[in-house]
Amino acid sequence: MSTPTNASLATIPIHAVGEKSSAFEYLTTKKDELLGWARKFSIFPYPFVTACCAMEFMAVSSSPYDTDRFGAALPRFSPRQADLLMVVGTISHKQATVLKTVYDQMCEPKWVMAFGACATSGGFYQNYAAVAGVDRIVPVDIYIPGCPPRPEMVIDGIMQLQDLIARSRHPIVNKDF
Amino acid sequence: MAAGILDRVSEALAPTAISAAIAHGILVLTLAPEALTPVVGRLQSEFGFDLFLDVTAIDWLPQTPRFEVVWHFYSTEHHVRIRIKARVAESDAVVDSLRPRYGSAGIMERECHEMYGIVFRGNDDLRPMLLYEGFVGHPLRKDYPKDREQPLVPYIK
């Protein structure tokens, strides 16, 4: 029985049987790993952009830094089609109702990124108008500090979010279904 | 030419003002609140101050009267600015609205009203603009606690 020459390069366990040993007949993996692997490379962001961090968001999503490499290139301007809520900029109390509505409209699974100092903690706006951190309103998965953050920090944040997604449980059947 | 028009305004309106002075090239008239409407009427009709720039207020908290309302006007004919100030007390923080004369005054009076609580008599649309319905107090007053929040969405923790 001949051994496939590229078997040592495979990262997913391959069980080859019989004469068709060089083909991918079937794979074994775990459900959470498979769904996590699929989901971490298809993060459709919803950019909730309110302030000057938008400039950095444009920089990081265009070709020099290219978030398309992480599958996070295609902004969906409908929350129904989005997986990642990117809160980019200062959120005032008046705007918080809108942010909460958008978050509630997103379908599971969904993640939230606080982009920049204002979304993370309110930044230097500690006053009557600004929400001191969007985690007071919606649960936040990844925080990116900086005023504004460097594109490298945003990319690092996306990669950490991918790790988080890959490590997470991905229930297919939950209490609602 | 700019100095000429300010001299003429100063000469004509100084008798009705508490004080009149030139500061950084702007004529500053300090008025009693009652004198506002007639003085602005003359500025607009006689001296060509046709552009309403701004109205805001200053909170001099320990002093009485507590508030100072400040207006700025510009003349597109003479290219000069003029500043008008009037002091009002906290218990009677009312001045005349200039919306009948300058349409653009309405929006700025709304902002001044919500931030400082100045009432503009004659402006019947003083709804909140930057703030929201249900906001208690006036956030730019000195006695508004600087960290007091009035969230519309309940916090999750």
Short mmCIF file of C-alpha atoms in Angstrom, two decimals:
data_model
loop_
_atom_site.label_atom_id
_atom_site.label_comp_id
_atom_site.label_asym_id
_atom_site.label_seq_id
_atom_site.Cartn_x
_atom_site.Cartn_y
_atom_site.Cartn_z
CA MET A 1 0.00 0.00 0.00
CA SER A 2 1.57 3.23 -1.15
CA THR A 3 1.72 6.21 1.17
CA PRO A 4 0.59 9.56 -0.24
CA THR A 5 3.62 11.77 -0.60
CA ASN A 6 1.88 14.90 0.64
CA ALA A 7 0.31 13.32 3.72
CA SER A 8 2.87 14.94 5.99
CA LEU A 9 1.81 18.39 4.81
CA ALA A 10 -1.86 18.00 5.65
CA THR A 11 -3.15 20.01 8.57
CA ILE A 12 -6.59 18.41 8.71
CA PRO A 13 -6.55 14.63 9.43
CA ILE A 14 -7.03 12.76 6.16
CA HIS A 15 -8.17 9.16 6.12
CA ALA A 16 -7.38 7.66 2.75
CA VAL A 17 -8.70 4.22 1.98
CA GLY A 18 -7.81 1.78 -0.79
CA GLU A 19 -6.62 2.60 -4.27
CA LYS A 20 -7.99 6.14 -4.34
CA SER A 21 -5.63 7.04 -1.54
CA SER A 22 -4.44 10.33 -3.00
CA ALA A 23 -7.90 11.87 -3.09
CA PHE A 24 -9.75 13.65 -0.28
CA GLU A 25 -12.37 11.01 0.24
CA TYR A 26 -13.60 12.37 3.55
CA LEU A 27 -12.39 14.50 6.42
CA THR A 28 -12.86 14.20 10.12
CA THR A 29 -13.04 17.25 12.30
CA LYS A 30 -15.12 18.62 15.08
CA LYS A 31 -18.30 20.56 14.46
CA ASP A 32 -17.15 23.61 16.42
CA GLU A 33 -13.79 23.69 14.68
CA LEU A 34 -15.35 23.41 11.26
CA LEU A 35 -17.97 26.09 11.88
CA GLY A 36 -15.42 28.29 13.61
CA TRP A 37 -13.04 27.94 10.67
CA ALA A 38 -15.82 28.83 8.24
CA ARG A 39 -17.13 31.72 10.26
CA LYS A 40 -13.81 33.31 11.06
CA PHE A 41 -13.10 33.82 7.36
CA SER A 42 -16.49 35.30 6.51
CA ILE A 43 -16.84 38.24 8.88
CA PHE A 44 -19.20 40.66 7.19
CA PRO A 45 -18.81 43.95 9.07
CA TYR A 46 -21.48 46.54 9.67
CA PRO A 47 -19.60 49.84 10.03
CA PHE A 48 -21.42 52.01 12.56
CA VAL A 49 -19.29 55.03 11.85
CA THR A 50 -19.94 58.24 13.73
CA ALA A 51 -16.72 60.22 14.05
CA CYS A 52 -13.15 60.85 12.97
CA CYS A 53 -12.12 57.19 13.41
CA ALA A 54 -13.93 56.75 10.08
CA MET A 55 -10.79 58.00 8.35
CA GLU A 56 -8.79 55.19 9.89
CA PHE A 57 -11.54 52.72 9.04
CA MET A 58 -11.31 53.79 5.40
CA ALA A 59 -7.53 53.44 5.48
CA VAL A 60 -7.63 49.97 6.94
CA SER A 61 -10.33 48.69 4.61
CA SER A 62 -8.74 49.93 1.39
CA SER A 63 -5.97 48.28 -0.59
CA PRO A 64 -2.73 49.18 1.30
CA TYR A 65 -3.88 47.29 4.40
CA ASP A 66 -6.61 45.21 2.81
CA THR A 67 -8.90 43.60 5.34
CA ASP A 68 -10.10 41.39 2.49
CA ARG A 69 -7.28 39.03 3.48
CA PHE A 70 -9.28 38.16 6.57
CA GLY A 71 -12.59 37.77 4.82
CA ALA A 72 -13.71 41.00 6.46
CA ALA A 73 -13.84 43.18 3.40
CA LEU A 74 -17.44 43.47 2.46
CA PRO A 75 -19.32 46.00 4.55
CA ARG A 76 -23.00 45.18 4.74
CA PHE A 77 -25.16 48.20 5.35
CA SER A 78 -28.03 46.06 6.49
CA PRO A 79 -27.63 44.70 10.02
CA ARG A 80 -29.55 41.58 8.95
CA GLN A 81 -26.65 40.53 6.74
CA ALA A 82 -23.81 41.48 9.07
CA ASP A 83 -21.79 39.43 11.54
CA LEU A 84 -19.56 42.07 13.06
CA LEU A 85 -20.78 45.39 14.40
CA MET A 86 -17.86 47.79 14.17
CA VAL A 87 -18.59 50.78 16.41
CA VAL A 88 -16.28 53.39 14.97
CA GLY A 89 -16.35 56.68 16.84
CA THR A 90 -18.04 58.51 19.67
CA ILE A 91 -21.53 57.36 20.64
CA SER A 92 -23.70 59.99 22.24
CA HIS A 93 -26.62 59.14 24.47
CA LYS A 94 -28.95 60.32 21.72
CA GLN A 95 -27.30 57.95 19.25
CA ALA A 96 -27.21 55.04 21.68
CA THR A 97 -30.83 54.17 20.92
CA VAL A 98 -29.91 53.75 17.25
CA LEU A 99 -26.88 51.60 18.08
CA LYS A 100 -28.97 49.37 20.32
CA THR A 101 -31.60 48.95 17.61
CA VAL A 102 -28.96 48.03 15.02
CA TYR A 103 -27.41 45.50 17.38
CA ASP A 104 -30.77 43.92 18.13
CA GLN A 105 -31.51 43.58 14.42
CA MET A 106 -28.35 41.59 13.72
CA CYS A 107 -28.77 37.84 13.43
CA GLU A 108 -26.77 35.34 15.48
CA PRO A 109 -23.89 34.69 15.42
CA LYS A 110 -22.74 38.27 15.92
CA TRP A 111 -19.74 40.03 17.36
CA VAL A 112 -19.03 43.62 18.33
CA MET A 113 -15.81 45.56 17.91
CA ALA A 114 -15.19 48.81 19.80
CA PHE A 115 -12.99 50.75 17.41
CA GLY A 116 -10.99 53.57 18.96
CA ALA A 117 -10.77 55.24 22.34
CA CYS A 118 -14.26 56.77 22.29
CA ALA A 119 -16.09 53.54 21.54
CA THR A 120 -13.91 51.69 24.05
CA SER A 121 -14.21 54.02 27.03
CA GLY A 122 -15.62 57.33 25.92
CA GLY A 123 -12.09 58.64 25.41
CA PHE A 124 -11.76 62.18 26.61
CA TYR A 125 -15.51 62.72 26.45
CA GLN A 126 -16.50 62.21 30.06
CA ASN A 127 -19.56 64.44 30.10
CA TYR A 128 -23.31 64.72 29.70
CA ALA A 129 -23.30 63.86 26.02
CA ALA A 130 -21.12 60.81 25.37
CA VAL A 131 -21.55 57.18 26.35
CA ALA A 132 -18.38 56.21 28.24
CA GLY A 133 -17.84 52.99 26.34
CA VAL A 134 -20.30 51.13 24.13
CA ASP A 135 -19.96 48.05 26.35
CA ARG A 136 -22.49 49.76 28.59
CA ILE A 137 -25.09 49.27 25.87
CA VAL A 138 -24.07 46.23 23.81
CA PRO A 139 -21.67 43.39 24.71
CA VAL A 140 -18.26 44.00 23.15
CA ASP A 141 -15.96 41.17 22.02
CA ILE A 142 -12.87 43.07 20.97
CA TYR A 143 -11.55 46.48 21.98
CA ILE A 144 -9.11 48.47 19.86
CA PRO A 145 -7.59 51.43 21.71
CA GLY A 146 -6.03 54.44 20.07
CA CYS A 147 -7.12 57.90 18.96
CA PRO A 148 -7.36 56.85 16.22
CA PRO A 149 -5.95 53.30 16.14
CA ARG A 150 -3.20 52.48 13.70
CA PRO A 151 -4.29 50.15 10.89
CA GLU A 152 -1.94 47.51 12.28
CA MET A 153 -3.89 47.62 15.55
CA VAL A 154 -7.15 47.13 13.70
CA ILE A 155 -5.74 44.18 11.78
CA ASP A 156 -4.43 42.72 15.03
CA GLY A 157 -7.90 43.18 16.49
CA ILE A 158 -9.50 41.37 13.55
CA MET A 159 -7.01 38.51 13.91
CA GLN A 160 -7.70 38.25 17.64
CA LEU A 161 -11.40 38.19 16.87
CA GLN A 162 -10.76 35.38 14.37
CA ASP A 163 -8.97 33.43 17.09
CA LEU A 164 -11.88 34.08 19.41
CA ILE A 165 -14.35 32.81 16.80
CA ALA A 166 -12.20 29.74 16.08
CA ARG A 167 -12.08 28.85 19.78
CA SER A 168 -15.76 29.46 20.45
CA ARG A 169 -18.63 27.03 20.73
CA HIS A 170 -20.90 27.21 17.71
CA PRO A 171 -24.21 25.69 18.69
CA ILE A 172 -26.33 24.76 15.69
CA VAL A 173 -29.37 23.94 17.78
CA ASN A 174 -29.99 26.31 20.64
CA LYS A 175 -32.80 27.04 23.04
CA ASP A 176 -34.71 29.04 20.44
CA PHE A 177 -34.58 26.36 17.74
CA MET B 1 -14.10 102.51 6.26
CA ALA B 2 -14.58 99.84 8.87
CA ALA B 3 -13.61 102.24 11.61
CA GLY B 4 -15.98 104.81 10.20
CA ILE B 5 -19.06 102.66 10.46
CA LEU B 6 -18.19 101.53 13.98
CA ASP B 7 -17.69 105.13 15.06
CA ARG B 8 -21.08 106.07 13.65
CA VAL B 9 -22.77 103.08 15.33
CA SER B 10 -21.04 103.81 18.59
CA GLU B 11 -22.05 107.45 18.45
CA ALA B 12 -25.66 106.64 17.67
CA LEU B 13 -26.18 103.77 20.10
CA ALA B 14 -23.89 104.57 23.03
CA PRO B 15 -26.60 106.60 24.81
CA THR B 16 -28.86 103.54 24.95
CA ALA B 17 -26.04 101.21 26.04
CA ILE B 18 -24.52 100.58 29.44
CA SER B 19 -21.10 100.64 27.85
CA ALA B 20 -19.58 100.73 24.37
CA ALA B 21 -15.99 99.84 23.51
CA ILE B 22 -13.84 98.50 20.70
CA ALA B 23 -12.24 95.12 21.46
CA HIS B 24 -10.03 93.43 18.84
CA GLY B 25 -11.65 95.42 16.07
CA ILE B 26 -15.20 94.56 17.16
CA LEU B 27 -17.59 97.06 18.66
CA VAL B 28 -18.91 95.69 21.95
CA LEU B 29 -22.18 97.08 23.23
CA THR B 30 -23.41 96.13 26.69
CA LEU B 31 -27.15 96.60 26.97
CA ALA B 32 -29.96 96.20 29.40
CA PRO B 33 -32.11 93.26 28.21
CA GLU B 34 -35.04 95.57 27.45
CA ALA B 35 -32.93 97.62 25.04
CA LEU B 36 -32.08 94.66 22.86
CA THR B 37 -34.91 94.75 20.34
CA PRO B 38 -34.77 98.50 19.57
CA VAL B 39 -30.97 98.50 19.28
CA VAL B 40 -30.88 95.47 17.01
CA GLY B 41 -33.67 96.99 14.95
CA ARG B 42 -31.59 100.09 14.34
CA LEU B 43 -28.47 98.04 13.61
CA GLN B 44 -30.34 96.10 10.99
CA SER B 45 -32.28 98.88 9.33
CA GLU B 46 -29.93 101.89 9.65
CA PHE B 47 -26.44 100.42 9.73
CA GLY B 48 -26.71 97.35 7.50
CA PHE B 49 -25.93 94.57 9.97
CA ASP B 50 -27.80 92.01 7.92
CA LEU B 51 -26.19 88.76 9.03
CA PHE B 52 -26.95 87.10 12.35
CA LEU B 53 -23.82 85.16 13.34
CA ASP B 54 -24.43 83.68 16.76
CA VAL B 55 -26.16 83.82 20.09
CA THR B 56 -24.75 82.10 23.11
CA ALA B 57 -24.47 82.64 26.83
CA ILE B 58 -21.88 82.76 29.58
CA ASP B 59 -22.52 81.45 33.08
CA TRP B 60 -20.71 83.65 35.62
CA LEU B 61 -21.87 81.48 38.49
CA PRO B 62 -20.90 83.32 41.67
CA GLN B 63 -21.87 86.69 40.20
CA THR B 64 -25.26 88.31 39.97
CA PRO B 65 -26.84 88.70 37.50
CA ARG B 66 -25.64 85.23 36.70
CA PHE B 67 -25.91 84.93 32.91
CA GLU B 68 -24.56 87.03 30.10
CA VAL B 69 -26.19 86.49 26.72
CA VAL B 70 -23.95 87.38 23.78
CA TRP B 71 -24.99 88.09 20.19
CA HIS B 72 -22.77 88.62 17.16
CA PHE B 73 -23.80 90.37 13.97
CA TYR B 74 -21.99 91.02 10.71
CA SER B 75 -22.46 93.56 8.01
CA THR B 76 -21.96 92.19 4.53
CA GLU B 77 -21.94 95.79 3.31
CA HIS B 78 -19.27 97.20 5.63
CA HIS B 79 -17.50 93.93 6.49
CA VAL B 80 -17.44 94.56 10.23
CA ARG B 81 -18.73 92.66 13.21
CA ILE B 82 -20.54 93.82 16.29
CA ARG B 83 -21.03 92.10 19.62
CA ILE B 84 -23.92 92.74 21.97
CA LYS B 85 -24.03 91.59 25.57
CA ALA B 86 -26.83 91.64 28.10
CA ARG B 87 -26.84 90.35 31.67
CA VAL B 88 -29.87 88.42 32.93
CA ALA B 89 -30.58 86.95 36.33
CA GLU B 90 -31.08 83.27 36.99
CA SER B 91 -34.59 83.86 38.32
CA ASP B 92 -35.60 85.82 35.21
CA ALA B 93 -33.40 84.49 32.40
CA VAL B 94 -35.57 85.90 29.64
CA VAL B 95 -34.57 87.96 26.61
CA ASP B 96 -36.40 88.85 23.44
CA SER B 97 -36.18 86.49 20.52
CA LEU B 98 -34.60 87.90 17.36
CA ARG B 99 -36.28 85.35 15.13
CA PRO B 100 -38.79 87.87 13.76
CA ARG B 101 -35.84 89.89 12.41
CA TYR B 102 -33.32 87.16 11.56
CA GLY B 103 -34.65 83.76 10.51
CA SER B 104 -31.40 82.04 11.35
CA ALA B 105 -31.68 83.10 14.98
CA GLY B 106 -34.28 80.43 15.68
CA ILE B 107 -31.91 77.47 15.59
CA MET B 108 -29.22 79.17 17.66
CA GLU B 109 -31.74 80.30 20.23
CA ARG B 110 -32.87 76.69 20.54
CA GLU B 111 -29.32 75.58 21.26
CA CYS B 112 -28.74 78.38 23.75
CA HIS B 113 -32.00 77.52 25.44
CA GLU B 114 -31.22 73.83 25.92
CA MET B 115 -27.61 74.38 26.99
CA TYR B 116 -28.08 77.36 29.33
CA GLY B 117 -31.79 77.60 30.00
CA ILE B 118 -32.14 81.08 28.58
CA VAL B 119 -35.73 81.70 27.49
CA PHE B 120 -36.21 83.63 24.26
CA ARG B 121 -39.50 85.45 24.44
CA GLY B 122 -41.28 85.19 21.12
CA ASN B 123 -39.56 82.02 19.93
CA ASP B 124 -42.26 79.38 20.21
CA ASP B 125 -40.03 76.52 19.01
CA LEU B 126 -37.55 75.92 21.81
CA ARG B 127 -37.58 72.12 21.56
CA PRO B 128 -34.32 70.30 22.32
CA MET B 129 -32.10 70.06 19.29
CA LEU B 130 -28.75 68.52 20.29
CA LEU B 131 -30.21 67.05 23.48
CA TYR B 132 -33.30 64.90 23.72
CA GLU B 133 -36.76 64.97 25.21
CA GLY B 134 -36.61 64.18 28.90
CA PHE B 135 -33.19 65.63 29.54
CA VAL B 136 -33.29 67.34 32.94
CA GLY B 137 -31.25 70.49 33.45
CA HIS B 138 -28.96 72.52 31.25
CA PRO B 139 -25.58 70.85 30.74
CA LEU B 140 -23.42 73.90 30.04
CA ARG B 141 -24.41 75.64 33.25
CA LYS B 142 -21.57 75.65 35.74
CA ASP B 143 -23.63 73.87 38.38
CA TYR B 144 -24.44 70.91 36.14
CA PRO B 145 -22.28 68.01 37.46
CA LYS B 146 -19.70 67.32 34.79
CA ASP B 147 -20.02 63.54 35.03
CA ARG B 148 -23.79 63.37 35.27
CA GLU B 149 -25.24 61.16 32.55
CA GLN B 150 -28.85 60.74 31.54
CA PRO B 151 -28.77 57.61 29.39
CA LEU B 152 -31.65 56.76 27.09
CA VAL B 153 -30.63 53.09 26.81
CA PRO B 154 -30.39 51.23 30.12
CA TYR B 155 -26.87 50.06 30.89
CA ILE B 156 -26.33 46.30 30.73
CA LYS B 157 -24.38 46.02 33.99
#
